[in-house]
XYZ file of C-alpha atoms in Angstrom:
397
model
C 4.760 72.585 -77.031
C 3.721 74.681 -79.781
C 3.637 78.693 -80.763
C 4.086 78.662 -84.131
C 4.561 82.575 -84.582
C 7.249 82.824 -81.823
C 10.658 83.130 -82.881
C 12.282 79.689 -82.829
C 15.494 80.128 -80.635
C 14.981 83.520 -78.365
C 18.773 84.044 -78.901
C 19.754 80.788 -77.276
C 22.207 78.530 -79.610
C 21.499 74.812 -79.758
C 24.943 74.432 -78.162
C 24.132 76.405 -75.249
C 20.486 74.828 -74.722
C 22.352 71.341 -74.701
C 24.700 72.303 -72.147
C 22.178 74.046 -69.753
C 19.788 70.957 -70.310
C 22.424 68.295 -69.601
C 23.204 70.043 -66.407
C 19.825 70.295 -65.776
C 18.995 66.729 -65.847
C 22.432 65.639 -64.423
C 21.671 67.885 -61.195
C 18.386 66.701 -60.859
C 19.221 62.879 -60.659
C 22.385 63.650 -59.120
C 20.433 64.851 -56.020
C 18.147 61.706 -56.320
C 21.122 59.386 -56.306
C 22.590 61.266 -53.273
C 19.362 60.537 -51.398
C 19.640 57.027 -51.992
C 21.613 55.820 -49.129
C 20.698 58.272 -46.955
C 17.130 58.891 -46.372
C 16.312 55.358 -45.232
C 19.053 55.641 -42.302
C 17.727 58.971 -41.182
C 16.160 58.443 -37.616
C 13.070 60.254 -38.716
C 12.657 57.796 -41.376
C 13.576 54.740 -39.618
C 11.274 55.389 -36.689
C 8.236 55.843 -39.584
C 8.528 52.329 -41.130
C 9.188 50.429 -44.155
C 5.911 51.499 -45.753
C 6.581 55.049 -44.758
C 9.928 55.064 -46.573
C 8.410 53.653 -49.710
C 5.845 56.242 -49.764
C 8.595 59.003 -49.130
C 10.627 57.574 -52.181
C 7.468 57.387 -54.455
C 6.368 60.973 -53.502
C 9.397 62.006 -55.603
C 7.962 60.454 -58.676
C 4.528 61.445 -57.967
C 5.338 65.001 -57.613
C 7.245 64.977 -60.741
C 4.375 63.272 -62.925
C 2.084 66.194 -61.611
C 4.688 68.638 -62.267
C 4.973 67.494 -65.930
C 1.561 67.866 -66.589
C 1.732 71.674 -65.705
C 5.019 72.118 -66.944
C 3.755 71.721 -70.397
C 1.530 74.423 -70.216
C 4.204 76.967 -68.631
C 6.562 75.991 -71.508
C 3.490 76.734 -74.065
C 2.878 80.228 -72.296
C 6.268 81.452 -71.135
C 9.049 79.338 -72.996
C 11.452 76.990 -71.195
C 13.017 79.466 -69.219
C 10.813 80.189 -66.623
C 10.065 76.424 -65.481
C 14.051 76.000 -65.443
C 13.971 78.534 -63.081
C 10.986 77.457 -60.766
C 12.842 73.927 -60.935
C 15.962 75.536 -59.710
C 14.197 77.103 -56.950
C 12.397 73.869 -55.834
C 15.776 72.256 -56.056
C 17.291 74.546 -53.883
C 14.928 74.159 -51.360
C 14.921 70.566 -51.343
C 18.350 70.158 -50.471
C 18.599 72.368 -47.831
C 15.304 70.836 -46.137
C 16.885 67.508 -46.706
C 20.016 68.596 -44.744
C 18.051 69.206 -41.702
C 17.532 65.287 -41.060
C 13.848 65.695 -40.206
C 11.238 65.487 -38.996
C 9.496 63.006 -41.484
C 6.929 65.378 -42.623
C 9.603 68.065 -43.287
C 11.435 65.055 -45.399
C 8.398 64.781 -47.203
C 7.626 68.227 -47.998
C 11.639 68.264 -48.992
C 10.921 65.151 -51.527
C 7.825 66.750 -52.929
C 9.578 69.984 -53.955
C 12.496 67.966 -55.399
C 10.090 66.161 -57.421
C 8.145 69.062 -58.712
C 11.552 70.554 -59.671
C 12.632 67.260 -61.483
C 9.227 67.786 -63.446
C 9.663 71.426 -64.237
C 13.247 70.843 -65.339
C 12.982 67.643 -67.268
C 9.969 69.174 -69.393
C 12.054 72.627 -69.927
C 15.189 71.147 -70.769
C 14.024 68.783 -73.324
C 11.877 71.503 -74.960
C 14.765 73.925 -74.567
C 16.625 71.362 -76.884
C 13.523 70.959 -79.232
C 13.080 74.452 -79.775
C 16.868 75.491 -80.712
C 17.918 72.047 -82.456
C 16.988 71.309 -86.045
C 14.742 68.159 -86.404
C 17.782 66.156 -88.256
C 20.063 66.900 -85.236
C 17.664 66.785 -82.028
C 17.583 63.048 -81.503
C 21.486 62.971 -81.087
C 21.044 66.336 -78.971
C 18.496 64.286 -76.950
C 20.425 61.283 -76.807
C 23.177 63.308 -74.938
C 20.900 64.852 -72.800
C 19.375 61.884 -71.429
C 22.582 59.815 -71.018
C 23.444 62.444 -68.378
C 20.641 61.573 -66.339
C 22.512 58.140 -65.867
C 25.576 59.666 -65.168
C 23.744 61.414 -62.372
C 22.504 58.301 -60.865
C 25.713 56.739 -61.375
C 27.785 59.535 -59.316
C 25.083 60.323 -56.671
C 24.921 56.958 -54.277
C 28.785 56.368 -53.922
C 29.677 60.007 -53.384
C 26.806 60.173 -50.804
C 28.414 57.326 -49.093
C 31.608 58.758 -49.024
C 30.177 62.054 -47.789
C 28.431 60.797 -45.073
C 31.465 58.477 -43.940
C 33.700 61.580 -43.795
C 31.307 64.645 -43.202
C 27.949 63.200 -41.633
C 24.289 63.003 -42.908
C 24.008 66.761 -43.993
C 27.054 67.084 -46.192
C 25.514 65.323 -49.376
C 22.687 67.680 -49.340
C 25.070 70.802 -48.962
C 27.119 69.503 -51.732
C 23.861 69.262 -53.667
C 22.993 72.815 -52.946
C 26.303 74.171 -53.920
C 26.008 72.275 -57.468
C 22.380 73.489 -57.982
C 24.035 77.040 -57.377
C 26.325 76.163 -60.539
C 24.019 75.003 -62.560
C 21.441 77.896 -61.816
C 23.896 80.354 -62.884
C 24.213 78.608 -66.077
C 20.220 78.440 -66.440
C 20.335 81.998 -65.870
C 23.286 83.315 -68.049
C 23.228 80.574 -70.898
C 19.368 80.937 -71.848
C 18.566 84.052 -73.620
C 14.965 85.013 -73.929
C 12.013 82.332 -74.112
C 12.803 79.920 -77.019
C 9.751 77.807 -77.969
C 8.998 74.986 -80.029
C 8.005 75.360 -83.446
C 7.434 72.390 -85.200
C 6.821 69.447 -82.280
C 2.711 69.967 -82.867
C 1.444 66.796 -80.419
C 1.594 65.788 -77.148
C 2.183 62.295 -75.331
C -1.391 61.383 -75.890
C -0.954 61.476 -79.350
C 2.025 59.090 -79.057
C 0.161 56.768 -76.705
C -2.527 56.421 -79.457
C 0.037 55.037 -81.886
C -0.490 50.757 -81.705
C 2.378 49.407 -79.537
C 2.971 52.458 -77.478
C 1.121 51.273 -74.629
C 3.607 48.081 -74.267
C 6.615 50.081 -74.557
C 5.465 52.373 -71.714
C 4.838 49.259 -69.580
C 8.328 48.148 -70.454
C 9.780 51.886 -69.251
C 7.733 51.172 -66.367
C 9.422 47.946 -65.498
C 12.461 49.380 -66.293
C 12.268 52.392 -63.676
C 10.465 50.140 -61.122
C 13.506 47.417 -60.834
C 16.086 49.653 -59.249
C 13.826 52.180 -57.212
C 12.224 49.615 -55.821
C 15.380 48.212 -53.811
C 16.091 52.105 -52.966
C 14.068 52.606 -49.986
C 14.473 48.945 -48.663
C 18.050 47.405 -49.253
C 19.784 49.972 -47.212
C 17.922 49.021 -43.869
C 17.797 45.488 -44.690
C 21.640 45.206 -45.070
C 22.371 47.464 -42.057
C 25.818 48.322 -43.949
C 27.392 51.606 -44.138
C 26.301 54.333 -46.388
C 29.525 54.084 -48.385
C 28.794 50.473 -48.840
C 24.922 50.980 -49.794
C 26.460 53.746 -52.201
C 28.847 51.335 -53.680
C 25.928 48.762 -54.478
C 23.896 51.071 -56.037
C 26.778 52.337 -58.252
C 27.563 49.170 -58.915
C 24.163 48.589 -60.422
C 24.283 51.896 -62.407
C 27.603 51.123 -63.859
C 26.126 47.506 -65.099
C 23.720 49.580 -66.815
C 25.897 52.035 -68.429
C 28.340 49.691 -69.457
C 25.223 47.273 -71.131
C 23.360 50.252 -72.541
C 26.339 50.603 -75.790
C 26.231 47.132 -76.200
C 22.471 46.601 -76.244
C 22.153 49.983 -78.684
C 24.615 48.656 -81.047
C 22.312 45.590 -81.641
C 19.038 47.121 -81.104
C 18.456 48.086 -85.186
C 19.101 44.085 -85.863
C 17.432 42.353 -82.911
C 13.887 42.042 -82.433
C 12.852 44.474 -79.236
C 10.783 41.533 -77.847
C 13.689 39.630 -77.457
C 15.891 42.300 -75.526
C 12.964 43.423 -73.548
C 11.799 39.663 -72.669
C 15.558 39.304 -71.661
C 15.496 42.166 -69.288
C 12.428 41.020 -67.388
C 13.662 37.692 -66.822
C 16.766 39.395 -65.719
C 14.978 41.712 -63.509
C 12.913 39.383 -61.682
C 16.219 37.080 -61.324
C 17.908 39.968 -59.649
C 15.202 40.624 -57.376
C 15.022 37.122 -55.956
C 18.664 36.731 -55.789
C 18.716 40.110 -53.632
C 15.919 39.084 -51.524
C 17.771 35.586 -50.835
C 21.194 36.586 -50.675
C 23.319 36.043 -47.349
C 26.470 37.194 -48.412
C 27.556 40.438 -49.813
C 28.853 39.273 -53.071
C 25.693 37.443 -53.623
C 23.887 41.144 -53.106
C 26.327 42.646 -55.723
C 25.833 40.174 -58.168
C 22.011 40.923 -58.166
C 22.643 44.655 -58.087
C 24.853 43.964 -61.253
C 22.193 42.044 -62.749
C 19.637 44.330 -61.859
C 21.577 47.356 -63.755
C 21.954 45.010 -66.811
C 18.185 44.295 -66.750
C 17.462 47.818 -66.633
C 19.389 48.533 -69.778
C 17.845 45.651 -71.380
C 14.367 47.174 -70.741
C 15.202 51.104 -71.217
C 17.285 51.468 -74.188
C 15.161 49.457 -76.730
C 12.262 51.320 -75.515
C 13.982 54.758 -75.933
C 14.650 53.904 -79.335
C 10.914 52.752 -80.044
C 9.176 55.427 -78.233
C 10.877 57.845 -80.583
C 10.070 55.899 -83.889
C 6.261 55.782 -82.385
C 6.340 59.644 -82.326
C 7.043 59.641 -86.073
C 3.868 57.456 -86.401
C 1.540 59.635 -84.588
C -0.527 61.940 -86.151
C 0.720 64.725 -86.475
C 4.386 63.442 -85.950
C 6.226 64.573 -82.807
C 9.232 64.174 -81.127
C 8.882 66.365 -78.059
C 5.540 64.232 -77.361
C 7.416 60.942 -77.335
C 9.888 62.122 -74.790
C 7.369 63.545 -72.620
C 5.393 60.204 -72.801
C 8.889 58.435 -71.901
C 9.401 60.599 -69.149
C 5.741 59.940 -67.635
C 6.351 56.488 -67.630
C 9.556 56.521 -65.974
C 8.130 58.745 -63.130
C 5.517 55.977 -63.001
C 8.025 53.460 -62.526
C 9.772 55.470 -59.927
C 6.678 55.992 -58.109
C 5.328 52.405 -58.160
C 8.481 50.558 -57.412
C 8.912 51.821 -53.804
C 5.459 51.825 -52.990
C 5.425 48.073 -54.073
C 8.390 47.069 -51.779
C 7.950 49.746 -48.977
C 4.450 48.056 -48.269
C 5.606 44.457 -48.848
C 8.685 44.772 -46.833
C 6.374 45.938 -43.726
C 3.855 43.357 -44.173
C 6.034 40.487 -45.285
C 9.386 40.908 -44.852
C 12.682 41.834 -47.117
C 12.725 38.282 -48.678
C 9.207 37.872 -49.213
C 8.844 41.400 -50.630
C 11.510 40.801 -53.436
C 9.606 37.574 -54.466
C 6.260 39.629 -54.628
C 8.063 42.741 -56.672
C 9.670 39.940 -59.061
C 6.156 38.505 -59.755
C 4.208 41.852 -60.358
C 7.098 43.230 -62.171
C 7.373 40.068 -64.543
C 3.673 39.985 -65.037
C 3.701 43.653 -66.474
C 7.162 42.935 -68.532
C 5.212 39.799 -70.037
C 2.125 41.873 -70.877
C 4.401 44.537 -72.473
C 6.487 41.841 -74.746
C 3.206 40.255 -75.830
C 2.292 43.478 -77.963
C 5.938 45.197 -78.729
C 6.841 45.549 -82.179
C 8.571 42.629 -83.649
C 11.128 44.870 -85.309
C 12.375 48.600 -85.574
C 12.352 47.742 -89.258
C 8.444 47.387 -89.516
C 6.880 50.010 -92.255
C 5.850 53.293 -91.056
C 2.174 54.365 -92.227
C 1.005 57.586 -91.309
C -1.909 57.650 -93.679
């Protein structure tokens, strides 16, 4: 994302950039979380079957990946403000279409619009921080912004369940539309001009070429897929209320948030292979437990373990991918997070597709076992070639 001759800030301060970027990422994942307990239970989706439900959930991430590739060019030409506004329009359209409740093809259009909005907003938000924040403070600001993603995922499912219980299935999306209006006002008012990145001169491919990066990408894919894989199939399997389903997913994300700082505290001292390997074992075990559960407490235990596994997989990977950016030629921080976002979106797409088709072919318990096996295989491949330590010498020659 480079235009070296352009002014670095365009009138937008680092504080404003952080607020706008954090709000954009939070809103996107809030809408994503709101959809989790609602979409699989809509009549149009139930009638389409488990495989179609998996496709519906995966389409968000697929559209996000495509939009991410184009968003970089838009940012290069016009700065982050334009894709932020494009993302706002797509998000508003998606929430209103979701509120209609169907038919299936219209929900698919809404999901694709949501993915395009997410791809535009994620890239623009992170580039806005990179364009306005000095390199020495940029990592901290990126961490704050990325933490709002987890917050949005945490709040979305239980809030959706509560709204559905009291106001009907359209209410979560109407609420999301109201949040988008506030978010949009912040994007319009606080982002002045079109600031552009001036010192991140490489993209995600440069980071991917650094030895060890592909293994980190696999770990991120598995970390994103473990939770997204149960999103389209667990609500239908449990036949529980939207509030109960929302609380279950909220429990998983709460476990992840609790585990994140614990893992983060020791990530510099403990081998990434140990953390990621433990995450792979925990994720596979959690999926098997959820698939075999007969009681709600067993499902709850599996969801807690699933959330913890996500932290074990993603927290070390976030730190590792930023270091890989410093080792690329030329060095890049923006390229690191672009690669991370693409890997994360890949997991969000792959998880629902895998479980949706597996449930339709073999049933819920067998599908969870299949998912556990596939993700464990990918995770083992990642662990085998991960850097042994964060303290390995850096050689950019």
